[in-house]
Amino acid sequence: MRRYLQAPSRRPMGMGRDLWLQRRDGSRVSVDVSLGHSSAHGGTVVAFVRDVSELRQLQADMHYQATHDTLTGLLNRWQFGHQIDQAIAEQAGPQARPFALLLLDLDDFKAINDGYGHAAGDQVLLEVARRLRSALGASDTLARLGGDEFTVLLPGVGSEADAQLVAERLLRALCVPCHVQGFELNFGASMGVALCPQHAADGITLLRYADMAMYHAKERGRANFAFYAPSMGQKMAEKNLLHDRLKIALAQGSLALHYQPQVDVASGRMVAVEALLRWTDPQLGEVSPGRFVPVAEATGLILEMGAWVIAAACRQISEWLRQGIALRVAVNLSAQQLRQVDLVDQVACNLQAHGVPPHLLELEVTESEALADPELACKVLSALRALGICVALDDFGTGHSSLAYLRQLPVSRIKVDRSFMRHVPACDSESTLVRAVLALAHTMGLQVVAEGVETPCQLQFLQGLQCAHYQGWLFAKALLPEAIAALYLQDMVQTGLMGYQDS
């Protein structure tokens, strides 16, 4: 107050410094003081004192909510970004220490939410936060970025060997089953690790590199970790380029369908075709499905691409019918399409729009996709069968089949994967397997299409087993629609069976 008298000035309440007064009992109270000056009576200073304890507590609560995750109490993404920036700023000083950034994502967490409910999912996240805190040191910084994604800053960890020890310790902590709502839930995590300054010297890049490494770990299986490598950046750049070019191709109609014949084993006639997607890009050239389909699946473009394929196949069936060609066309469905709520309506609309008889469209779903969720697959495939279309089980034998579920699936034919035909009939074990598949299919009243038939010996082997159909390079590779039409009409003219349709 003496200093104020020497230089009076107007200062409204709420603009003061963090001031504290001490009560008689020794406790301290946060206050704000506003001073006023009067020249009367030789000069008087008036002090207005306000208890701002509740305001300070409110400010503290608001700051905590802005910097911490509401569920787990861990630092949130915003505050963790500040922690990284601070750690990077220290790199420029004399006390510079390297550090590691670890990003982890729970494996199959969506299945827990879907199967047991979001309350159970929250309990799992709380347990994960507890386990991670227990397994980390006092100087390590743990945060939840959102969803089931967590990140750790490890100060002083500058080598892959040291970071690996921490990653392995965290994986062990997370792989112990968790008891929630009377259920024993198993979950692990995939982790990616980036090092500063070896891999990058800024926070945004470090997080991006750790994210790349985490997805690389996911590709290698559950409960795994990986360190960032420059090749991952190249792979991500290619993925982004493919995604951008694929979006353009879909918008401009640059994709095309080629068709590989399916042939009746007994008669040698072409009775159906499989639609195979092809893409030639002006910038990238010819891009194989093995490159662009995984990108479409990872980015969600597979739904738009799948819808385009179904529509294009129906248009082609309609065009062939106008030429007097009645060929069944098989189209592959992705797992994401199988989960699409409007898939059945989408197929029905295309059949109606193009005037396609339903029995000339066949939808193929792989064994692993169908049996990943048998109840959903049975429901969707039954609805598709109710439209009158054919349903086939593709890549049979490559998954972990349950015969009980397989019997319930509304499929009319199965396709033996080409990998089983590669060494038939020379390899006894593979020949035995194909015999067993055909015997099983015949018992269940299903037709069989053998893929990858390339030699006369393979065809002769299938004839002896009364296999219904085959496809492969022995007859033809995937062809343009015009070539398929020429083959079909030539065959019909030679056999005098114009208008033949396979049942």
Short mmCIF file of C-alpha atoms in Angstrom, two decimals:
data_model
loop_
_atom_site.label_atom_id
_atom_site.label_comp_id
_atom_site.label_asym_id
_atom_site.label_seq_id
_atom_site.Cartn_x
_atom_site.Cartn_y
_atom_site.Cartn_z
CA MET A 1 0.00 0.00 0.00
CA ARG A 2 2.96 2.32 0.66
CA ARG A 3 4.20 1.65 -2.87
CA TYR A 4 0.74 2.43 -4.17
CA LEU A 5 0.70 5.80 -2.39
CA GLN A 6 3.94 6.71 -4.09
CA ALA A 7 2.45 6.07 -7.56
CA PRO A 8 -1.37 5.76 -7.42
CA SER A 9 -3.15 4.25 -10.43
CA ARG A 10 -6.55 2.84 -11.24
CA ARG A 11 -6.67 -0.95 -11.25
CA PRO A 12 -9.98 -2.83 -11.44
CA MET A 13 -10.56 -5.91 -9.34
CA GLY A 14 -9.62 -9.19 -11.01
CA MET A 15 -6.40 -7.88 -12.53
CA GLY A 16 -4.12 -8.60 -9.59
CA ARG A 17 -1.36 -11.12 -9.15
CA ASP A 18 -1.85 -14.44 -7.38
CA LEU A 19 -2.12 -13.12 -3.81
CA TRP A 20 -2.57 -15.06 -0.59
CA LEU A 21 -3.56 -13.99 2.92
CA GLN A 22 -2.99 -16.04 6.02
CA ARG A 23 -5.82 -16.67 8.45
CA ARG A 24 -5.35 -16.72 12.21
CA ASP A 25 -5.49 -20.53 12.17
CA GLY A 26 -2.52 -20.61 9.78
CA SER A 27 -4.47 -21.59 6.66
CA ARG A 28 -4.06 -19.57 3.50
CA VAL A 29 -6.80 -18.06 1.34
CA SER A 30 -6.49 -16.90 -2.25
CA VAL A 31 -7.58 -13.29 -2.62
CA ASP A 32 -7.79 -10.46 -5.11
CA VAL A 33 -7.09 -6.93 -3.92
CA SER A 34 -8.25 -3.72 -5.56
CA LEU A 35 -6.77 -0.45 -4.30
CA GLY A 36 -8.28 3.05 -4.49
CA HIS A 37 -6.83 6.49 -3.51
CA SER A 38 -8.52 9.49 -1.96
CA SER A 39 -6.75 12.83 -1.41
CA ALA A 40 -9.09 13.76 1.45
CA HIS A 41 -7.82 13.70 4.99
CA GLY A 42 -4.21 13.81 3.93
CA GLY A 43 -4.49 10.94 1.50
CA THR A 44 -6.27 7.63 2.05
CA VAL A 45 -5.85 4.24 0.42
CA VAL A 46 -8.92 2.03 0.32
CA ALA A 47 -8.37 -1.73 -0.19
CA PHE A 48 -11.17 -3.99 -1.43
CA VAL A 49 -10.29 -7.63 -0.66
CA ARG A 50 -12.22 -10.53 -2.26
CA ASP A 51 -11.93 -14.25 -1.51
CA VAL A 52 -11.36 -15.91 -4.89
CA SER A 53 -10.80 -19.48 -3.68
CA GLU A 54 -13.79 -20.83 -5.60
CA LEU A 55 -12.72 -18.96 -8.75
CA ARG A 56 -9.17 -20.33 -8.49
CA GLN A 57 -10.55 -23.86 -7.98
CA LEU A 58 -12.83 -23.44 -10.99
CA GLN A 59 -9.89 -22.28 -13.08
CA ALA A 60 -7.84 -25.25 -11.90
CA ASP A 61 -10.69 -27.64 -12.75
CA MET A 62 -11.10 -26.12 -16.19
CA HIS A 63 -7.37 -26.37 -16.85
CA TYR A 64 -7.38 -30.01 -15.76
CA GLN A 65 -10.33 -30.81 -18.03
CA ALA A 66 -8.61 -29.09 -20.93
CA THR A 67 -5.39 -31.07 -20.47
CA HIS A 68 -6.56 -34.50 -19.29
CA ASP A 69 -8.67 -37.34 -20.63
CA THR A 70 -12.04 -37.43 -18.84
CA LEU A 71 -12.25 -41.24 -18.63
CA THR A 72 -8.74 -42.30 -17.59
CA GLY A 73 -7.33 -39.10 -16.09
CA LEU A 74 -4.28 -39.38 -18.36
CA LEU A 75 -2.92 -36.47 -20.34
CA ASN A 76 -4.90 -35.83 -23.51
CA ARG A 77 -3.64 -35.31 -27.05
CA TRP A 78 -3.35 -31.53 -26.70
CA GLN A 79 -1.30 -31.62 -23.51
CA PHE A 80 0.84 -34.50 -24.73
CA GLY A 81 1.74 -32.39 -27.76
CA HIS A 82 3.10 -29.76 -25.37
CA GLN A 83 5.13 -32.43 -23.56
CA ILE A 84 6.70 -33.51 -26.85
CA ASP A 85 7.45 -29.91 -27.81
CA GLN A 86 9.14 -29.37 -24.45
CA ALA A 87 11.23 -32.54 -24.83
CA ILE A 88 12.29 -31.44 -28.32
CA ALA A 89 13.15 -27.92 -27.10
CA GLU A 90 15.52 -29.46 -24.57
CA GLN A 91 17.40 -31.08 -27.44
CA ALA A 92 18.88 -27.67 -28.28
CA GLY A 93 20.25 -27.08 -24.77
CA PRO A 94 23.24 -28.45 -22.88
CA GLN A 95 21.00 -30.94 -21.05
CA ALA A 96 19.83 -32.55 -24.32
CA ARG A 97 18.66 -36.13 -23.91
CA PRO A 98 17.31 -38.46 -26.60
CA PHE A 99 13.85 -39.89 -26.09
CA ALA A 100 11.56 -42.52 -27.55
CA LEU A 101 7.93 -42.11 -28.55
CA LEU A 102 5.74 -45.19 -28.29
CA LEU A 103 2.26 -45.33 -29.82
CA LEU A 104 -0.05 -48.27 -29.05
CA ASP A 105 -3.48 -49.34 -30.19
CA LEU A 106 -5.52 -52.15 -28.64
CA ASP A 107 -6.12 -55.20 -30.82
CA ASP A 108 -9.75 -55.97 -31.66
CA PHE A 109 -11.11 -53.39 -29.21
CA LYS A 110 -14.13 -52.87 -31.48
CA ALA A 111 -15.10 -56.51 -30.87
CA ILE A 112 -15.20 -55.82 -27.12
CA ASN A 113 -17.44 -52.77 -27.58
CA ASP A 114 -19.72 -54.60 -29.99
CA GLY A 115 -19.86 -57.84 -28.04
CA TYR A 116 -20.01 -56.61 -24.43
CA GLY A 117 -21.11 -52.98 -24.68
CA HIS A 118 -19.41 -49.62 -24.31
CA ALA A 119 -19.50 -49.77 -20.50
CA ALA A 120 -17.31 -52.87 -20.66
CA GLY A 121 -15.11 -51.11 -23.19
CA ASP A 122 -14.63 -48.20 -20.79
CA GLN A 123 -13.66 -50.61 -18.01
CA VAL A 124 -11.07 -52.15 -20.31
CA LEU A 125 -9.64 -48.71 -21.13
CA LEU A 126 -9.40 -47.87 -17.42
CA GLU A 127 -7.62 -51.18 -16.79
CA VAL A 128 -5.23 -50.52 -19.68
CA ALA A 129 -4.40 -47.09 -18.27
CA ARG A 130 -3.77 -48.60 -14.83
CA ARG A 131 -1.52 -51.34 -16.18
CA LEU A 132 0.48 -48.94 -18.34
CA ARG A 133 1.03 -46.55 -15.42
CA SER A 134 2.18 -49.44 -13.24
CA ALA A 135 4.66 -50.65 -15.85
CA LEU A 136 6.20 -47.22 -16.55
CA GLY A 137 8.72 -45.18 -14.61
CA ALA A 138 8.00 -41.95 -12.74
CA SER A 139 9.66 -39.82 -15.43
CA ASP A 140 7.76 -41.42 -18.32
CA THR A 141 4.77 -39.54 -19.73
CA LEU A 142 1.61 -41.49 -20.56
CA ALA A 143 -1.36 -40.09 -22.49
CA ARG A 144 -4.55 -41.26 -24.15
CA LEU A 145 -4.90 -39.79 -27.61
CA GLY A 146 -8.50 -40.95 -28.02
CA GLY A 147 -10.47 -44.15 -28.50
CA ASP A 148 -8.20 -47.10 -27.73
CA GLU A 149 -5.00 -45.27 -28.69
CA PHE A 150 -2.37 -44.49 -26.06
CA THR A 151 1.09 -42.98 -26.30
CA VAL A 152 4.18 -42.87 -24.10
CA LEU A 153 7.13 -40.49 -24.01
CA LEU A 154 10.27 -42.20 -22.68
CA PRO A 155 12.92 -39.58 -21.76
CA GLY A 156 16.51 -40.76 -21.90
CA VAL A 157 15.65 -43.79 -24.04
CA GLY A 158 17.82 -43.30 -27.10
CA SER A 159 18.41 -46.78 -28.48
CA GLU A 160 16.20 -49.44 -29.99
CA ALA A 161 17.47 -51.93 -27.42
CA ASP A 162 16.30 -49.79 -24.48
CA ALA A 163 12.98 -49.00 -26.15
CA GLN A 164 12.45 -52.68 -26.91
CA LEU A 165 12.74 -53.55 -23.21
CA VAL A 166 9.97 -51.06 -22.38
CA ALA A 167 7.77 -52.22 -25.25
CA GLU A 168 8.11 -55.86 -24.21
CA ARG A 169 7.28 -54.96 -20.60
CA LEU A 170 4.13 -53.11 -21.66
CA LEU A 171 3.02 -55.95 -23.94
CA ARG A 172 3.40 -58.44 -21.09
CA ALA A 173 1.30 -56.21 -18.85
CA LEU A 174 -1.49 -55.92 -21.43
CA CYS A 175 -1.63 -59.57 -22.47
CA VAL A 176 -2.96 -60.72 -19.08
CA PRO A 177 -6.73 -61.41 -19.34
CA CYS A 178 -9.03 -58.76 -17.89
CA HIS A 179 -12.13 -59.63 -15.83
CA VAL A 180 -15.05 -57.33 -16.69
CA GLN A 181 -18.73 -57.89 -15.82
CA GLY A 182 -18.07 -61.53 -15.05
CA PHE A 183 -16.29 -62.15 -18.37
CA GLU A 184 -12.63 -62.87 -18.98
CA LEU A 185 -11.56 -60.63 -21.85
CA ASN A 186 -8.32 -61.10 -23.72
CA PHE A 187 -6.75 -58.16 -25.46
CA GLY A 188 -3.29 -57.16 -26.55
CA ALA A 189 -1.86 -54.14 -28.28
CA SER A 190 0.12 -53.25 -31.36
CA MET A 191 2.91 -50.74 -30.76
CA GLY A 192 4.99 -48.49 -32.95
CA VAL A 193 8.20 -46.80 -31.77
CA ALA A 194 9.99 -43.74 -33.13
CA LEU A 195 13.22 -42.29 -31.71
CA CYS A 196 14.29 -38.66 -31.37
CA PRO A 197 16.55 -37.43 -32.87
CA GLN A 198 17.45 -40.57 -34.89
CA HIS A 199 14.15 -40.79 -36.78
CA ALA A 200 12.83 -37.22 -36.58
CA ALA A 201 13.32 -34.01 -34.63
CA ASP A 202 9.77 -32.61 -34.52
CA GLY A 203 6.69 -33.83 -32.72
CA ILE A 204 4.30 -34.12 -35.67
CA THR A 205 6.73 -36.25 -37.67
CA LEU A 206 7.58 -38.43 -34.67
CA LEU A 207 3.91 -39.21 -34.05
CA ARG A 208 3.39 -39.95 -37.72
CA TYR A 209 6.39 -42.28 -37.81
CA ALA A 210 5.26 -44.07 -34.65
CA ASP A 211 1.82 -44.46 -36.23
CA MET A 212 3.35 -46.00 -39.36
CA ALA A 213 5.34 -48.42 -37.22
CA MET A 214 2.23 -49.35 -35.24
CA TYR A 215 0.29 -50.30 -38.37
CA HIS A 216 3.29 -52.29 -39.54
CA ALA A 217 3.15 -54.15 -36.23
CA LYS A 218 -0.57 -54.83 -36.74
CA GLU A 219 0.16 -56.39 -40.11
CA ARG A 220 2.55 -58.80 -38.38
CA GLY A 221 -0.11 -60.03 -35.95
CA ARG A 222 -1.51 -59.36 -32.48
CA ALA A 223 0.56 -58.23 -29.48
CA ASN A 224 3.52 -57.03 -31.50
CA PHE A 225 5.69 -53.95 -31.84
CA ALA A 226 7.81 -52.43 -34.58
CA PHE A 227 10.34 -49.62 -34.93
CA TYR A 228 9.99 -47.00 -37.60
CA ALA A 229 12.05 -47.59 -40.74
CA PRO A 230 12.35 -45.34 -43.82
CA SER A 231 10.77 -48.06 -45.96
CA MET A 232 7.54 -47.52 -44.00
CA GLY A 233 7.49 -43.93 -45.14
CA GLN A 234 7.88 -45.05 -48.73
CA LYS A 235 5.08 -47.56 -48.28
CA MET A 236 2.82 -44.89 -46.77
CA ALA A 237 3.63 -42.48 -49.59
CA GLU A 238 2.70 -45.15 -52.13
CA LYS A 239 -0.50 -45.87 -50.22
CA ASN A 240 -1.45 -42.18 -50.25
CA LEU A 241 -0.65 -41.90 -53.95
CA LEU A 242 -2.67 -45.01 -54.78
CA HIS A 243 -5.57 -43.71 -52.70
CA ASP A 244 -5.57 -40.34 -54.46
CA ARG A 245 -5.29 -41.85 -57.93
CA LEU A 246 -7.95 -44.46 -57.13
CA LYS A 247 -10.39 -41.73 -56.08
CA ILE A 248 -9.79 -40.03 -59.42
CA ALA A 249 -10.26 -43.32 -61.28
CA LEU A 250 -13.60 -43.93 -59.54
CA ALA A 251 -14.75 -40.38 -60.25
CA GLN A 252 -13.73 -40.55 -63.92
CA GLY A 253 -14.81 -44.15 -64.58
CA SER A 254 -11.28 -45.33 -65.37
CA LEU A 255 -11.70 -48.79 -63.86
CA ALA A 256 -12.57 -51.76 -66.04
CA LEU A 257 -13.84 -55.31 -65.64
CA HIS A 258 -12.24 -58.25 -67.40
CA TYR A 259 -13.88 -61.65 -67.30
CA GLN A 260 -12.33 -65.08 -66.79
CA PRO A 261 -14.39 -68.00 -68.13
CA GLN A 262 -15.72 -70.77 -65.93
CA VAL A 263 -15.98 -73.96 -67.95
CA ASP A 264 -18.14 -77.05 -67.63
CA VAL A 265 -15.69 -79.90 -66.97
CA ALA A 266 -17.76 -82.56 -68.76
CA SER A 267 -18.68 -80.65 -71.93
CA GLY A 268 -15.89 -78.08 -72.17
CA ARG A 269 -18.43 -75.28 -72.67
CA MET A 270 -18.09 -71.84 -71.07
CA VAL A 271 -21.02 -71.50 -68.67
CA ALA A 272 -20.08 -68.49 -66.55
CA VAL A 273 -17.41 -65.85 -65.99
CA GLU A 274 -15.81 -64.21 -62.99
CA ALA A 275 -15.56 -60.42 -63.09
CA LEU A 276 -12.03 -59.28 -62.26
CA LEU A 277 -11.24 -55.63 -61.62
CA ARG A 278 -8.48 -54.00 -63.69
CA TRP A 279 -7.00 -50.51 -63.42
CA THR A 280 -4.61 -48.74 -65.77
CA ASP A 281 -3.68 -45.30 -64.51
CA PRO A 282 -2.18 -42.55 -66.74
CA GLN A 283 0.45 -41.82 -64.08
CA LEU A 284 1.05 -45.24 -62.49
CA GLY A 285 0.44 -47.49 -65.47
CA GLU A 286 -1.18 -50.88 -64.93
CA VAL A 287 -1.84 -51.37 -61.20
CA SER A 288 -2.47 -54.91 -59.98
CA PRO A 289 -5.45 -55.65 -57.68
CA GLY A 290 -2.93 -56.89 -55.12
CA ARG A 291 -1.71 -53.30 -54.80
CA PHE A 292 -4.88 -51.23 -54.96
CA VAL A 293 -7.51 -53.46 -53.32
CA PRO A 294 -5.79 -53.43 -49.86
CA VAL A 295 -5.55 -49.64 -50.11
CA ALA A 296 -9.25 -49.44 -50.97
CA GLU A 297 -10.09 -51.66 -48.00
CA ALA A 298 -7.92 -49.66 -45.60
CA THR A 299 -9.30 -46.28 -46.68
CA GLY A 300 -12.97 -47.19 -47.06
CA LEU A 301 -12.98 -46.78 -50.86
CA ILE A 302 -13.81 -50.48 -51.14
CA LEU A 303 -17.52 -49.73 -50.65
CA GLU A 304 -17.64 -47.24 -53.51
CA MET A 305 -15.49 -49.52 -55.64
CA GLY A 306 -17.63 -52.56 -54.82
CA ALA A 307 -20.80 -50.69 -55.73
CA TRP A 308 -19.23 -49.73 -59.07
CA VAL A 309 -18.29 -53.35 -59.79
CA ILE A 310 -21.82 -54.64 -59.09
CA ALA A 311 -23.34 -51.96 -61.33
CA ALA A 312 -20.79 -52.56 -64.11
CA ALA A 313 -21.35 -56.32 -63.98
CA CYS A 314 -25.11 -55.89 -64.25
CA ARG A 315 -24.69 -53.52 -67.21
CA GLN A 316 -22.49 -56.11 -68.92
CA ILE A 317 -24.98 -58.94 -68.32
CA SER A 318 -27.68 -56.75 -69.85
CA GLU A 319 -25.49 -55.92 -72.86
CA TRP A 320 -24.64 -59.60 -73.44
CA LEU A 321 -28.33 -60.54 -73.22
CA ARG A 322 -29.07 -58.10 -76.05
CA GLN A 323 -26.46 -60.02 -78.06
CA GLY A 324 -28.11 -63.34 -77.25
CA ILE A 325 -25.47 -64.28 -74.67
CA ALA A 326 -26.69 -65.68 -71.35
CA LEU A 327 -23.68 -65.97 -69.06
CA ARG A 328 -23.71 -66.00 -65.28
CA VAL A 329 -21.31 -63.36 -63.94
CA ALA A 330 -19.62 -63.88 -60.56
CA VAL A 331 -18.66 -60.79 -58.54
CA ASN A 332 -16.49 -60.80 -55.43
CA LEU A 333 -17.81 -59.18 -52.25
CA SER A 334 -15.47 -57.70 -49.68
CA ALA A 335 -15.91 -58.13 -45.94
CA GLN A 336 -16.92 -54.48 -45.63
CA GLN A 337 -19.62 -54.89 -48.27
CA LEU A 338 -20.95 -57.91 -46.39
CA ARG A 339 -21.45 -55.62 -43.36
CA GLN A 340 -23.05 -52.87 -45.47
CA VAL A 341 -26.62 -52.31 -44.30
CA ASP A 342 -27.97 -51.47 -47.77
CA LEU A 343 -26.14 -54.17 -49.74
CA VAL A 344 -29.26 -56.20 -50.54
CA ASP A 345 -31.17 -53.09 -51.65
CA GLN A 346 -28.18 -52.01 -53.74
CA VAL A 347 -28.08 -55.37 -55.56
CA ALA A 348 -31.86 -55.41 -56.07
CA CYS A 349 -31.82 -51.89 -57.54
CA ASN A 350 -29.08 -52.83 -60.02
CA LEU A 351 -30.91 -55.96 -61.12
CA GLN A 352 -34.06 -53.95 -61.74
CA ALA A 353 -32.34 -50.96 -63.35
CA HIS A 354 -30.53 -53.12 -65.92
CA GLY A 355 -33.22 -55.74 -66.41
CA VAL A 356 -30.97 -58.58 -65.29
CA PRO A 357 -32.47 -62.00 -64.47
CA PRO A 358 -31.28 -62.68 -60.90
CA HIS A 359 -29.90 -66.15 -61.68
CA LEU A 360 -27.32 -64.59 -64.01
CA LEU A 361 -25.62 -62.73 -61.13
CA GLU A 362 -23.48 -64.60 -58.63
CA LEU A 363 -21.89 -63.03 -55.56
CA GLU A 364 -18.77 -64.61 -54.11
CA VAL A 365 -17.66 -64.22 -50.51
CA THR A 366 -14.46 -65.74 -49.18
CA GLU A 367 -14.59 -68.46 -46.59
CA SER A 368 -12.69 -66.39 -44.00
CA GLU A 369 -15.03 -63.39 -44.47
CA ALA A 370 -18.18 -65.51 -44.19
CA LEU A 371 -17.06 -67.37 -41.09
CA ALA A 372 -15.69 -64.28 -39.32
CA ASP A 373 -19.31 -63.50 -38.38
CA PRO A 374 -21.40 -66.53 -39.41
CA GLU A 375 -24.71 -65.14 -38.14
CA LEU A 376 -24.35 -61.90 -40.11
CA ALA A 377 -23.13 -63.77 -43.19
CA CYS A 378 -26.06 -66.18 -43.04
CA LYS A 379 -28.55 -63.33 -42.70
CA VAL A 380 -27.13 -61.24 -45.55
CA LEU A 381 -26.49 -64.15 -47.91
CA SER A 382 -29.99 -65.52 -47.28
CA ALA A 383 -31.46 -62.15 -48.20
CA LEU A 384 -29.39 -62.13 -51.38
CA ARG A 385 -30.49 -65.67 -52.23
CA ALA A 386 -34.10 -64.55 -51.72
CA LEU A 387 -33.57 -62.13 -54.63
CA GLY A 388 -32.88 -65.16 -56.80
CA ILE A 389 -29.14 -64.62 -57.26
CA CYS A 390 -26.47 -67.28 -56.78
CA VAL A 391 -24.05 -67.26 -53.85
CA ALA A 392 -20.63 -68.92 -53.90
CA LEU A 393 -18.02 -69.51 -51.20
CA ASP A 394 -14.63 -68.44 -52.57
CA ASP A 395 -11.10 -69.57 -51.58
CA PHE A 396 -12.52 -72.66 -49.92
CA GLY A 397 -10.00 -74.48 -47.74
CA THR A 398 -7.81 -71.46 -46.95
CA GLY A 399 -9.66 -70.49 -43.76
CA HIS A 400 -10.55 -72.31 -40.57
CA SER A 401 -13.86 -73.79 -41.55
CA SER A 402 -16.50 -74.95 -39.14
CA LEU A 403 -18.56 -77.57 -40.94
CA ALA A 404 -21.53 -76.75 -38.72
CA TYR A 405 -21.51 -73.12 -39.89
CA LEU A 406 -20.63 -74.08 -43.44
CA ARG A 407 -23.74 -76.27 -43.58
CA GLN A 408 -25.89 -73.29 -42.54
CA LEU A 409 -24.52 -70.85 -45.13
CA PRO A 410 -26.93 -70.43 -48.07
CA VAL A 411 -24.36 -71.09 -50.81
CA SER A 412 -24.93 -73.06 -54.01
CA ARG A 413 -21.31 -73.68 -54.96
CA ILE A 414 -17.83 -73.54 -53.50
CA LYS A 415 -14.58 -72.60 -55.20
CA VAL A 416 -11.43 -74.59 -54.48
CA ASP A 417 -8.55 -72.15 -54.06
CA ARG A 418 -5.91 -72.17 -56.78
CA SER A 419 -3.20 -72.90 -54.21
CA PHE A 420 -4.58 -76.44 -53.81
CA MET A 421 -4.51 -77.12 -57.56
CA ARG A 422 -0.95 -75.98 -58.14
CA HIS A 423 0.70 -79.41 -57.75
CA VAL A 424 -2.27 -81.64 -58.62
CA PRO A 425 -2.13 -84.48 -59.52
CA ALA A 426 1.62 -84.92 -58.94
CA CYS A 427 1.41 -84.14 -55.21
CA ASP A 428 -0.44 -86.87 -53.33
CA SER A 429 -1.31 -84.73 -50.29
CA GLU A 430 -2.86 -81.92 -52.36
CA SER A 431 -4.67 -84.42 -54.59
CA THR A 432 -6.11 -86.07 -51.48
CA LEU A 433 -7.25 -82.70 -50.18
CA VAL A 434 -9.04 -81.83 -53.44
CA ARG A 435 -10.71 -85.26 -53.44
CA ALA A 436 -11.92 -84.64 -49.89
CA VAL A 437 -13.32 -81.20 -50.75
CA LEU A 438 -15.20 -82.57 -53.74
CA ALA A 439 -16.57 -85.46 -51.71
CA LEU A 440 -17.74 -83.06 -48.99
CA ALA A 441 -19.35 -80.73 -51.54
CA HIS A 442 -21.18 -83.58 -53.27
CA THR A 443 -22.45 -84.82 -49.91
CA MET A 444 -23.84 -81.34 -49.18
CA GLY A 445 -25.34 -81.01 -52.65
CA LEU A 446 -22.98 -78.20 -53.69
CA GLN A 447 -21.29 -77.63 -57.03
CA VAL A 448 -17.53 -77.10 -57.11
CA VAL A 449 -15.49 -74.69 -59.22
CA ALA A 450 -11.77 -75.48 -59.27
CA GLU A 451 -9.58 -72.41 -59.73
CA GLY A 452 -6.10 -72.24 -61.21
CA VAL A 453 -6.42 -75.10 -63.70
CA GLU A 454 -3.49 -74.73 -66.10
CA THR A 455 -2.64 -78.20 -67.46
CA PRO A 456 -4.52 -81.02 -69.24
CA CYS A 457 -3.48 -83.39 -66.43
CA GLN A 458 -5.25 -81.19 -63.87
CA LEU A 459 -8.40 -81.15 -66.00
CA GLN A 460 -8.28 -84.92 -66.42
CA PHE A 461 -7.94 -85.29 -62.65
CA LEU A 462 -11.06 -83.14 -62.13
CA GLN A 463 -13.00 -85.10 -64.73
CA GLY A 464 -12.31 -88.30 -62.80
CA LEU A 465 -13.76 -86.70 -59.66
CA GLN A 466 -16.87 -85.37 -61.44
CA CYS A 467 -16.01 -81.76 -60.60
CA ALA A 468 -18.66 -79.47 -62.11
CA HIS A 469 -16.65 -76.47 -63.33
CA TYR A 470 -13.13 -75.09 -63.58
CA GLN A 471 -11.47 -71.82 -64.43
CA GLY A 472 -7.87 -71.12 -65.27
CA TRP A 473 -5.35 -70.38 -67.96
CA LEU A 474 -5.84 -73.79 -69.56
CA PHE A 475 -9.00 -72.36 -71.12
CA ALA A 476 -8.37 -68.60 -71.01
CA LYS A 477 -7.03 -65.74 -68.93
CA ALA A 478 -9.31 -62.86 -67.97
CA LEU A 479 -10.59 -61.32 -71.21
CA LEU A 480 -12.32 -58.17 -72.39
CA PRO A 481 -16.11 -58.40 -72.82
CA GLU A 482 -15.78 -58.49 -76.63
CA ALA A 483 -13.48 -61.51 -76.49
CA ILE A 484 -15.83 -63.32 -74.10
CA ALA A 485 -18.74 -62.67 -76.48
CA ALA A 486 -16.76 -64.04 -79.44
CA LEU A 487 -15.82 -67.20 -77.51
CA TYR A 488 -19.39 -67.78 -76.39
CA LEU A 489 -20.99 -67.26 -79.79
CA GLN A 490 -18.36 -69.40 -81.50
CA ASP A 491 -19.02 -72.22 -79.04
CA MET A 492 -22.77 -71.93 -79.43
CA VAL A 493 -22.57 -71.99 -83.21
CA GLN A 494 -20.33 -75.07 -83.16
CA THR A 495 -22.56 -76.99 -80.76
CA GLY A 496 -25.89 -75.68 -82.07
CA LEU A 497 -26.91 -74.61 -78.55
CA MET A 498 -27.69 -70.93 -79.03
CA GLY A 499 -29.52 -69.70 -75.97
CA TYR A 500 -28.00 -72.37 -73.69
CA GLN A 501 -28.02 -71.28 -70.07
CA ASP A 502 -26.28 -73.07 -67.26
CA SER A 503 -28.58 -74.10 -64.45
#
